[in-house]
C-alpha cells in the first residue's frame, strides 16, 4: 500500500533521513522505533508532504506522492496525526472535527462521520462545545485521532500518540489504536514506548540516525540483543549492571 | 449645561462614524496579522487606492445621465470592490508567496516599500491635487432627538455594522471561515486535514484589501481624497493595539474608541488650547499608553502564554 524507496530528507540544514526504504502492507500495523532525533517524525512528515524529500520516491496505492502538496496527499487517503496533537486550540471540539472533514463535500456524509466519531469516542460528544485548548492531554490526543478519522483514511500515520500522557491513558490510547487496526485501518505508528508498540504491531522498523537499522516482527526484534538493550531494558549490559548491584 | 452635553453627544456620534472607519482598517491589519503574522504597513495605502478607484469610476460614470446619482455610486462601489479582489490576489502573489518562509521582518519591509510605491504611483496617475468626492447622499442631515446626524455618517455606521455582522457570520458559521481561523492557529495541522493553506492566505489578503477599499470609499467624502490619506491608516494601528492586537472584536472596539476620543478631544480641547494644532492626536496617544500600562495586551487581547 505504502512504499518508501531511498528517501532522503533535510530538516532545515540537517540531513535527517539517509535513504530510508520501508513498506506498509494493506491492513497492517507497522511501527517505527528509534531514539529521539533518529528521524521518525521526518519519515511521517515526508509521507504526508509537510517535508519534501530531496531524493527517493514514495508510492501510495501505486501513485507517486512525494512532491505533492499535503492537502492533495490527505485527499488520497493518508491522514497524519502529528506529534504533540496539534488540535486547533481556539476552535471547539465540534469545529475541530468539522475541519477534520474539510474535504467531505456532502453535508449529510459529514454528519454521518461525526456520529461515527461520537460513537467511538463518547467523551468527544460530551465535550462537543468546549474549546479544544481546554481539554486534557489525553482528550486532545483522542480529538486529534478523531479529527483524522473524519476522512475515513486508508492509512493513518500516528506520531507519538502516547507522548506525555499518564500511564492509564497510555493504556487507553494503545487500546484505541489496536481497536482501529482491528476495524481495518492500516496504521503506521511512531513510538518511543517500544514495548507497548511492538506488542500491537505486525511489523517493526528500528531507525538509528536516519537509517533503517533493523526490521522484523515483534518476536524477531525481541530476539535481537541490540533491541533488547536499547529499547526493552534487557540484554548483556543490563545483566552486567545487575551483577554489580545497581 | 444641556447645551454642552448636546454638543458632546454630537461629537460622540461623529466620532463613532470616524471610529467605524478606523475599525475597518484595523480589521484589515488584524486579519493579515492573525493569519500570516505579518503587520501590513501598507493597509492605509490600500484604503487610499480603493478610494481612488471608486472616485475614478464615479467620475467616469458622471457623463452617463442615468448613472450620475446614488446608482452610479453603488456601481462604482461594486467596481472598486471587484478591483480590490484582483489587487488582493496580486498582493498575495508578489508579497506573501515569495516571502512566505523568510523572516517576518523582510515581509514587513516589503509592505512598507509597497506603501511608498502605491503613494507615488497614485500621485502619478491622479495628479497632485486634493479632491473632494461628494457623498452620494449629499450633505443631508437628519435630526434624531436633539442630535443632528449627517446621512453620510449614518451610512458609514450602518455599513460598518453590516460588514462586521457579515464577518462574524463568516468566521463562526461557514466552513471556509472556520478554516481560515484554523489556518491562522496552526498552518501545519490545517494542511494535514486538507485545508488549502495557500488559498486561505490569498483569501486573507483579498479580504483585507476589500475591507480597506470599503473603508476608503466611506472615508473619502468625509475628509478629502489625497494620496497621503493612507497616513490615516497609521492611526488604525494604535486602534488595533488598543483593542488587543490580533483580536478581531478588539480591532473593532479599539477603532470606535479611538474615533470617539479623537473627535471629542478635537471638539472640546482645541477650544481651550487653540495653539496646540493637533491636540486630538496627542490625546489619542496618551490614552493608548495609559491603557497599555494597565492592560498590556489591550482591552480585549489575551496575554499570550508560550507553551513549552
Coordinates of C-alpha atoms in Angstrom, one line a residue:
Chain A
X1 CA 0.0 0.0 0.0
X2 CA 2.7 2.5 1.0
X3 CA 6.2 2.1 -0.2
X4 CA 9.2 4.3 0.5
X5 CA 12.4 3.8 -1.5
X6 CA 15.7 5.5 -0.6
X7 CA 14.1 8.6 0.9
X8 CA 16.5 11.3 1.9
X9 CA 15.2 14.5 3.6
X10 CA 16.6 17.5 5.2
X11 CA 15.3 19.2 8.3
X12 CA 16.4 22.7 7.8
X13 CA 20.1 22.3 7.0
X14 CA 20.5 19.0 8.8
X15 CA 20.1 15.8 6.8
X16 CA 17.6 13.8 8.8
X17 CA 17.0 10.8 6.6
X18 CA 19.8 8.9 4.8
X19 CA 18.0 6.7 2.3
X20 CA 15.1 5.2 4.1
X21 CA 13.2 2.3 2.5
X22 CA 10.1 0.8 4.1
X23 CA 6.8 -0.7 3.3
X24 CA 3.4 -0.7 4.9
X25 CA 1.2 -3.5 3.5
X26 CA -2.5 -3.2 3.3
X27 CA -4.3 -3.7 6.6
X28 CA -1.2 -4.0 8.7
X29 CA 0.0 -2.0 11.7
X30 CA 3.6 -1.1 11.2
X31 CA 5.7 0.6 13.8
X32 CA 8.8 2.7 13.5
X33 CA 11.0 2.7 16.6
X34 CA 14.1 4.7 17.4
X35 CA 15.6 7.2 19.8
X36 CA 14.9 10.9 19.9
X37 CA 16.2 12.6 16.7
X38 CA 16.5 9.4 14.8
X39 CA 14.3 10.8 12.1
X40 CA 11.0 9.0 12.9
X41 CA 8.9 12.2 12.7
X42 CA 10.6 13.2 9.5
X43 CA 9.6 10.0 7.8
X44 CA 5.9 10.7 8.6
X45 CA 6.3 14.3 7.6
X46 CA 7.8 13.2 4.3
X47 CA 4.9 10.9 3.7
X48 CA 2.2 13.5 4.4
X49 CA 4.0 16.1 2.4
X50 CA 4.9 18.6 5.2
X51 CA 8.6 17.9 4.4
X52 CA 9.6 17.5 0.8
X53 CA 12.1 14.7 0.3
X54 CA 15.3 15.6 -1.6
X55 CA 15.8 12.1 -3.0
X56 CA 13.9 8.8 -3.3
X57 CA 10.3 8.0 -4.1
X58 CA 7.1 7.5 -2.1
X59 CA 4.3 5.5 -3.6
X60 CA 0.8 5.1 -2.2
X61 CA -1.6 2.7 -3.9
X62 CA 0.6 2.9 -7.0
X63 CA 0.5 6.7 -7.1
X64 CA 3.7 8.6 -6.6
X65 CA 3.1 11.1 -3.8
X66 CA 6.4 12.8 -3.0
X67 CA 6.3 16.3 -4.4
X68 CA 2.5 16.6 -3.9
X69 CA 1.0 19.2 -1.5
X70 CA -0.1 18.0 1.9
X71 CA -3.8 18.8 1.1
X72 CA -3.5 16.7 -2.1
X73 CA -2.0 13.8 -0.2
X74 CA -4.6 13.8 2.5
X75 CA -7.3 13.7 -0.2
X76 CA -5.8 10.4 -1.4
X77 CA -6.5 8.8 1.9
X78 CA -3.5 9.4 4.2
X79 CA -4.2 11.1 7.4
X80 CA -1.4 12.3 9.7
X81 CA -1.9 12.8 13.4
X82 CA 1.2 14.9 14.2
X83 CA 3.3 14.8 17.3
X84 CA 2.0 16.9 20.2
X85 CA -1.5 16.6 18.8
X86 CA -1.8 20.0 17.1
X87 CA -5.5 20.4 17.7
X88 CA -6.9 23.9 16.9
X89 CA -7.0 25.2 20.5
X90 CA -9.3 28.2 19.9
X91 CA -11.9 26.1 18.0
X92 CA -14.5 24.0 19.7
X93 CA -14.2 20.2 19.6
X94 CA -17.1 20.1 17.1
X95 CA -15.4 22.7 14.9
X96 CA -12.1 20.7 15.1
X97 CA -14.0 17.7 13.8
X98 CA -15.7 19.6 11.1
X99 CA -12.3 20.8 10.0
X100 CA -11.1 17.2 10.0
X101 CA -13.9 16.6 7.5
X102 CA -13.0 19.7 5.4
X103 CA -12.6 17.6 2.3
X104 CA -16.0 15.9 2.8
X105 CA -18.3 17.8 0.3
X106 CA -21.7 16.4 1.3
X107 CA -23.2 17.7 4.5
X108 CA -25.1 14.5 5.1
X109 CA -21.9 12.5 4.9
X110 CA -20.2 14.9 7.3
X111 CA -23.0 14.3 9.8
X112 CA -22.7 10.5 9.4
X113 CA -18.9 10.7 10.0
X114 CA -19.4 13.0 13.1
X115 CA -21.8 10.4 14.6
X116 CA -19.4 7.6 13.9
X117 CA -16.7 9.5 15.7
X118 CA -19.0 10.3 18.6
X119 CA -20.0 6.7 18.9
X120 CA -16.4 5.6 19.0
X121 CA -15.3 8.3 21.5
X122 CA -18.2 9.1 23.8
X123 CA -16.0 11.8 25.5
X124 CA -15.9 13.8 22.3
X125 CA -19.7 14.1 22.3
X126 CA -19.6 15.2 25.9
X127 CA -17.0 17.9 25.2
X128 CA -18.5 18.9 21.8
X129 CA -18.9 22.6 22.6
X130 CA -15.8 23.1 24.6
X131 CA -12.7 24.8 23.2
X132 CA -10.1 22.2 22.3
X133 CA -7.4 24.0 24.2
X134 CA -9.2 23.4 27.4
X135 CA -9.2 19.6 27.0
X136 CA -6.7 17.4 28.9
X137 CA -3.8 15.9 27.1
X138 CA -5.4 12.5 26.7
X139 CA -8.6 14.1 25.4
X140 CA -6.6 16.2 23.0
X141 CA -5.0 13.1 21.7
X142 CA -8.4 11.4 21.2
X143 CA -9.5 14.6 19.4
X144 CA -6.5 14.6 17.1
X145 CA -7.2 11.0 16.2
X146 CA -10.9 11.6 15.8
X147 CA -10.2 14.6 13.6
X148 CA -8.0 12.4 11.3
X149 CA -10.8 9.7 11.2
X150 CA -13.3 12.2 9.8
X151 CA -11.9 11.5 6.3
X152 CA -12.0 7.7 6.8
X153 CA -8.4 7.4 5.8
X154 CA -7.0 4.2 4.3
X155 CA -3.7 4.9 6.0
X156 CA -3.3 6.5 9.4
X157 CA 0.0 8.0 10.4
X158 CA 0.3 8.3 14.2
X159 CA 3.3 10.2 15.7
X160 CA 4.0 9.5 19.3
X161 CA 0.3 9.3 20.4
X162 CA 1.3 8.3 24.0
X163 CA 3.8 11.2 24.5
X164 CA 3.3 13.0 27.8
X165 CA 0.2 11.0 28.9
X166 CA -0.4 9.4 32.2
X167 CA 0.2 5.6 32.3
X168 CA -3.5 4.8 32.5
X169 CA -4.2 7.0 29.4
X170 CA -1.3 5.4 27.6
X171 CA -3.1 2.0 28.0
X172 CA -6.3 3.6 26.7
X173 CA -4.6 5.1 23.6
X174 CA -2.9 1.8 22.8
X175 CA -6.3 0.0 23.2
X176 CA -7.8 2.6 20.8
X177 CA -5.0 2.0 18.2
X178 CA -5.5 -1.7 18.4
X179 CA -9.2 -1.2 18.0
X180 CA -8.7 0.9 15.0
X181 CA -6.4 -1.6 13.4
X182 CA -8.9 -4.4 14.0
X183 CA -11.6 -2.4 12.3
X184 CA -9.4 -2.4 9.2
X185 CA -7.4 0.8 9.1
X186 CA -3.8 0.5 8.0
X187 CA -1.6 2.2 10.5
X188 CA 2.0 3.5 10.5
X189 CA 2.9 4.2 14.2
X190 CA 5.9 6.1 15.5
X191 CA 6.5 5.4 19.2
X192 CA 9.1 5.7 21.9
X193 CA 7.1 3.3 24.1
X194 CA 8.7 0.4 22.3
X195 CA 7.3 -2.5 24.4
X196 CA 3.7 -1.4 24.1
X197 CA 4.1 -0.5 20.4
X198 CA 5.7 -3.8 19.4
X199 CA 3.1 -5.8 21.2
X200 CA 0.3 -4.5 19.0
X201 CA 2.3 -4.1 15.8
X202 CA 2.6 -6.6 12.9
X203 CA 6.0 -5.4 11.9
X204 CA 8.6 -3.0 13.2
X205 CA 11.4 -1.0 11.8
X206 CA 14.2 0.3 14.0
X207 CA 15.7 3.6 13.0
X208 CA 19.1 5.0 14.1
X209 CA 20.4 8.3 12.9
X210 CA 18.3 8.5 9.8
X211 CA 18.8 4.9 8.6
X212 CA 16.8 1.7 9.0
X213 CA 19.0 -0.4 11.2
X214 CA 16.8 -3.5 11.8
X215 CA 13.3 -4.7 10.9
X216 CA 11.1 -7.6 11.7
X217 CA 8.2 -8.9 13.7
X218 CA 7.9 -8.5 17.4
X219 CA 9.3 -11.9 18.0
X220 CA 12.2 -11.4 15.6
X221 CA 13.0 -8.0 17.1
X222 CA 12.8 -9.3 20.6
X223 CA 15.5 -11.8 19.8
X224 CA 17.9 -9.1 18.8
X225 CA 20.3 -8.3 21.6
X226 CA 20.7 -4.7 20.5
X227 CA 16.9 -4.0 20.5
X228 CA 16.6 -5.6 24.0
X229 CA 19.4 -3.5 25.3
X230 CA 18.4 -0.2 23.7
X231 CA 14.7 -0.3 24.0
X232 CA 13.4 -3.1 26.2
X233 CA 15.7 -2.7 29.2
X234 CA 17.2 -6.2 28.9
X235 CA 20.4 -7.8 27.4
X236 CA 24.0 -8.0 28.1
X237 CA 24.8 -4.6 29.6
X238 CA 21.7 -4.6 31.7
X239 CA 22.5 -8.0 33.1
X240 CA 26.1 -6.9 33.8
X241 CA 24.8 -3.9 35.6
X242 CA 22.5 -6.0 37.8
X243 CA 25.6 -8.1 38.7
X244 CA 27.1 -5.0 40.3
X245 CA 24.0 -4.5 42.2
X246 CA 22.9 -1.2 40.8
Chain B
X1 CA -25.2 72.7 30.6
X2 CA -27.7 70.8 28.4
X3 CA -26.1 72.7 25.6
X4 CA -22.7 71.4 26.4
X5 CA -24.0 67.8 26.8
X6 CA -25.7 68.1 23.5
X7 CA -22.6 69.2 21.9
X8 CA -20.7 66.3 23.4
X9 CA -23.3 63.8 22.2
X10 CA -22.9 65.3 18.8
X11 CA -19.2 64.8 18.9
X12 CA -19.6 61.2 20.1
X13 CA -21.8 60.3 17.1
X14 CA -19.4 61.9 14.7
X15 CA -16.6 60.1 16.5
X16 CA -18.3 56.7 16.2
X17 CA -18.6 57.2 12.4
X18 CA -14.9 58.0 12.1
X19 CA -14.2 55.2 14.5
X20 CA -16.0 52.7 12.3
X21 CA -13.6 53.5 9.5
X22 CA -10.6 53.1 11.9
X23 CA -12.2 49.8 12.9
X24 CA -12.4 48.6 9.3
X25 CA -8.8 49.4 8.6
X26 CA -7.7 47.8 11.9
X27 CA -9.8 44.8 11.0
X28 CA -7.7 44.5 7.8
X29 CA -4.4 44.7 9.8
X30 CA -5.7 42.1 12.3
X31 CA -6.8 39.6 9.6
X32 CA -3.4 39.6 7.9
X33 CA -1.6 39.6 11.2
X34 CA -3.5 36.7 12.6
X35 CA -3.2 34.5 9.5
X36 CA 0.4 35.3 8.5
X37 CA 2.0 37.1 11.4
X38 CA 2.8 40.0 9.1
X39 CA 2.0 43.5 10.1
X40 CA 0.9 45.1 6.9
X41 CA 2.1 48.7 7.0
X42 CA 0.5 49.3 3.6
X43 CA -3.0 48.9 4.9
X44 CA -3.6 52.7 4.9
X45 CA -2.4 52.9 1.3
X46 CA -4.7 50.0 0.3
X47 CA -7.5 52.2 1.6
X48 CA -6.3 55.1 -0.4
X49 CA -6.1 53.0 -3.6
X50 CA -9.6 51.7 -3.1
X51 CA -10.9 55.2 -2.5
X52 CA -9.3 56.5 -5.7
X53 CA -10.5 53.6 -7.8
X54 CA -14.0 54.3 -6.6
X55 CA -13.6 58.0 -7.4
X56 CA -12.3 57.3 -10.9
X57 CA -15.3 55.1 -11.7
X58 CA -17.7 57.7 -10.2
X59 CA -16.2 60.4 -12.4
X60 CA -16.3 58.2 -15.5
X61 CA -20.0 57.4 -14.9
X62 CA -20.9 61.1 -14.4
X63 CA -21.2 61.6 -18.1
X64 CA -23.9 58.9 -18.4
X65 CA -27.1 60.7 -17.4
X66 CA -28.8 57.7 -15.7
X67 CA -25.8 57.0 -13.5
X68 CA -24.9 60.3 -12.0
X69 CA -26.5 59.8 -8.7
X70 CA -26.6 57.1 -6.0
X71 CA -26.9 54.4 -8.6
X72 CA -23.7 55.4 -10.1
X73 CA -22.0 55.5 -6.7
X74 CA -23.2 52.0 -6.0
X75 CA -21.9 50.8 -9.3
X76 CA -18.6 52.4 -8.6
X77 CA -18.6 50.8 -5.2
X78 CA -19.1 47.4 -6.7
X79 CA -16.4 48.2 -9.2
X80 CA -13.9 49.2 -6.5
X81 CA -14.6 46.0 -4.6
X82 CA -14.1 44.0 -7.8
X83 CA -10.8 45.8 -8.2
X84 CA -9.9 45.0 -4.6
X85 CA -10.4 41.3 -5.3
X86 CA -7.9 41.5 -8.2
X87 CA -5.5 43.7 -6.3
X88 CA -5.6 41.5 -3.2
X89 CA -4.7 38.5 -5.3
X90 CA -1.8 40.5 -6.8
X91 CA -0.5 41.4 -3.4
X92 CA -0.6 37.8 -2.3
X93 CA 1.3 36.9 -5.4
X94 CA 4.1 39.5 -5.0
X95 CA 4.4 39.9 -1.2
X96 CA 3.1 36.9 0.6
X97 CA 4.1 34.0 -1.6
X98 CA 7.7 34.8 -2.4
X99 CA 8.4 35.8 1.2
X100 CA 6.5 33.1 2.9
X101 CA 9.3 31.4 4.7
X102 CA 11.5 34.5 5.1
X103 CA 11.9 36.3 8.4
X104 CA 8.8 38.4 9.3
X105 CA 11.0 41.5 9.2
X106 CA 11.6 41.2 5.4
X107 CA 7.9 40.9 4.8
X108 CA 7.2 44.0 6.9
X109 CA 9.9 45.9 4.9
X110 CA 8.2 44.7 1.8
X111 CA 4.8 46.1 3.0
X112 CA 6.5 49.5 3.8
X113 CA 8.0 49.6 0.4
X114 CA 4.6 48.8 -1.1
X115 CA 3.1 51.7 0.8
X116 CA 5.6 54.1 -0.6
X117 CA 5.3 52.8 -4.2
X118 CA 1.5 52.9 -4.1
X119 CA 1.5 56.5 -2.9
X120 CA 4.0 57.5 -5.6
X121 CA 2.1 55.6 -8.4
X122 CA -1.2 57.1 -7.4
X123 CA 0.3 60.6 -7.4
X124 CA 1.5 59.9 -10.9
X125 CA -1.9 58.7 -12.1
X126 CA -4.2 61.1 -10.2
X127 CA -2.0 64.2 -10.1
X128 CA -1.0 66.2 -7.1
X129 CA -4.3 67.9 -6.3
X130 CA -6.6 67.1 -3.4
X131 CA -10.1 66.3 -4.4
X132 CA -13.4 66.3 -2.5
X133 CA -15.6 63.4 -3.7
X134 CA -19.2 64.0 -2.9
X135 CA -21.2 61.7 -0.8
X136 CA -24.0 60.1 -2.8
X137 CA -26.2 61.3 -0.1
X138 CA -25.2 64.9 -0.5
X139 CA -24.8 66.9 2.7
X140 CA -28.1 65.9 4.1
X141 CA -28.6 65.9 7.8
X142 CA -31.3 64.2 9.8
X143 CA -32.5 65.1 13.3
X144 CA -32.8 62.3 15.8
X145 CA -33.9 63.5 19.2
X146 CA -31.8 66.6 19.8
X147 CA -28.9 65.3 17.6
X148 CA -28.1 66.2 14.0
X149 CA -26.5 63.3 12.2
X150 CA -25.3 63.6 8.6
X151 CA -26.7 61.0 6.3
X152 CA -23.3 60.0 5.3
X153 CA -22.2 59.3 8.9
X154 CA -25.3 57.2 9.2
X155 CA -24.3 55.3 6.1
X156 CA -20.8 54.7 7.4
X157 CA -22.1 53.4 10.7
X158 CA -24.7 51.1 9.2
X159 CA -22.2 49.8 6.5
X160 CA -19.7 49.0 9.2
X161 CA -22.3 47.2 11.3
X162 CA -23.5 45.2 8.3
X163 CA -19.9 44.3 7.4
X164 CA -18.9 43.3 10.9
X165 CA -22.0 41.1 11.3
X166 CA -21.1 39.6 7.9
X167 CA -17.6 38.9 9.1
X168 CA -18.8 37.4 12.4
X169 CA -21.1 35.1 10.5
X170 CA -18.4 34.1 8.0
X171 CA -15.8 33.4 10.7
X172 CA -18.1 31.5 13.0
X173 CA -20.6 29.7 10.9
X174 CA -19.2 28.9 7.5
X175 CA -16.7 26.2 6.7
X176 CA -14.3 28.5 4.9
X177 CA -14.4 31.0 7.7
X178 CA -13.6 28.4 10.3
X179 CA -10.9 27.0 8.0
X180 CA -9.3 30.5 8.0
X181 CA -9.3 30.6 11.8
X182 CA -7.9 27.1 11.9
X183 CA -5.1 28.0 9.5
X184 CA -4.1 31.1 11.5
X185 CA -4.0 28.9 14.6
X186 CA -1.9 26.1 13.2
X187 CA -1.0 26.1 9.5
X188 CA 0.6 22.7 9.6
X189 CA -2.4 21.0 11.2
X190 CA -4.6 22.8 8.7
X191 CA -2.8 21.5 5.7
X192 CA -2.8 18.0 7.3
X193 CA -6.6 18.0 7.4
X194 CA -6.7 19.1 3.7
X195 CA -7.3 22.8 4.1
X196 CA -5.6 24.5 1.1
X197 CA -3.4 26.8 3.1
X198 CA -2.1 28.9 0.2
X199 CA -5.6 29.6 -1.0
X200 CA -6.5 30.7 2.5
X201 CA -3.6 33.1 2.7
X202 CA -4.7 34.5 -0.7
X203 CA -8.2 35.0 0.6
X204 CA -6.9 36.7 3.7
X205 CA -5.1 39.3 1.5
X206 CA -8.2 39.7 -0.7
X207 CA -10.4 40.2 2.4
X208 CA -8.1 42.7 3.9
X209 CA -8.0 44.7 0.6
X210 CA -11.8 44.6 0.3
X211 CA -12.2 45.9 3.8
X212 CA -9.7 48.6 3.2
X213 CA -11.4 49.6 0.0
X214 CA -14.8 49.9 1.7
X215 CA -13.2 52.0 4.5
X216 CA -11.6 54.2 1.9
X217 CA -14.8 54.7 -0.1
X218 CA -16.7 55.6 3.1
X219 CA -14.0 57.9 4.4
X220 CA -13.2 60.0 1.2
X221 CA -16.3 62.2 1.3
X222 CA -15.8 62.8 5.0
X223 CA -12.2 64.0 4.7
X224 CA -10.5 64.6 1.4
X225 CA -9.2 62.4 -1.3
X226 CA -5.5 62.7 -1.2
X227 CA -2.6 60.4 -2.0
X228 CA -1.4 60.9 1.6
X229 CA -4.7 59.8 3.2
X230 CA -3.0 56.5 3.8
X231 CA -1.3 58.0 6.8
X232 CA -4.6 58.0 8.5
X233 CA -4.3 54.2 8.3
X234 CA -1.4 54.5 10.7
X235 CA -4.0 55.6 13.3
X236 CA -5.8 52.3 12.8
X237 CA -2.6 50.7 14.1
X238 CA -2.9 52.1 17.6
X239 CA -6.6 51.3 17.4
X240 CA -5.8 47.7 16.8
X241 CA -3.2 47.7 19.7
X242 CA -5.7 49.5 22.0
X243 CA -8.3 46.8 21.4
X244 CA -5.8 44.0 21.7
X245 CA -3.6 43.2 18.7
X246 CA -4.7 40.1 16.9
X247 CA -8.2 40.1 18.3
X248 CA -11.0 40.8 15.7
X249 CA -13.5 42.2 18.2
X250 CA -10.6 44.1 19.7
X251 CA -9.9 45.8 16.4
X252 CA -13.5 47.0 16.1
X253 CA -13.8 48.2 19.7
X254 CA -10.4 49.8 19.6
X255 CA -11.3 51.6 16.3
X256 CA -14.5 53.0 17.6
X257 CA -13.0 54.2 20.9
X258 CA -10.1 55.8 19.0
X259 CA -12.5 57.7 16.7
X260 CA -14.6 58.9 19.6
X261 CA -11.7 60.1 21.7
X262 CA -10.2 61.8 18.7
X263 CA -13.4 63.7 17.7
X264 CA -14.4 64.6 21.3
X265 CA -10.9 65.9 22.2
X266 CA -10.8 67.8 19.0
X267 CA -14.2 69.3 19.7
X268 CA -13.6 70.3 23.3
X269 CA -9.9 70.8 23.9
X270 CA -9.0 72.6 20.7
X271 CA -11.2 75.4 22.1
X272 CA -9.1 75.7 25.2
X273 CA -5.7 75.1 23.6
X274 CA -6.1 76.7 20.2
X275 CA -2.3 77.0 19.8
X276 CA -1.7 73.2 20.0
X277 CA -2.5 72.2 16.5
X278 CA -3.0 68.5 16.7
X279 CA -4.4 68.2 20.2
X280 CA -6.6 65.2 19.2
X281 CA -3.5 63.2 18.2
X282 CA -1.8 63.9 21.5
X283 CA -4.8 62.8 23.5
X284 CA -5.2 59.6 21.4
X285 CA -1.6 58.5 22.1
X286 CA -1.8 59.4 25.8
X287 CA -4.9 57.2 26.1
X288 CA -3.1 54.4 24.2
X289 CA -0.2 54.5 26.6
X290 CA -2.4 54.7 29.7
X291 CA -4.4 51.7 28.5
X292 CA -1.3 49.6 27.7
X293 CA 0.1 50.4 31.2
X294 CA -3.0 48.9 32.8
X295 CA -3.7 46.2 30.3
X296 CA -0.5 45.4 28.2
X297 CA -2.4 43.0 26.0
X298 CA -5.0 45.7 25.1
X299 CA -8.7 45.9 26.1
X300 CA -9.9 42.6 24.6
X301 CA -6.5 41.0 24.0
X302 CA -5.4 37.9 25.8
X303 CA -2.0 37.5 27.1
X304 CA 0.0 35.0 25.1
X305 CA 1.2 32.1 27.1
X306 CA 4.0 30.4 25.4
X307 CA 3.8 26.6 25.7
X308 CA 6.9 24.8 26.4

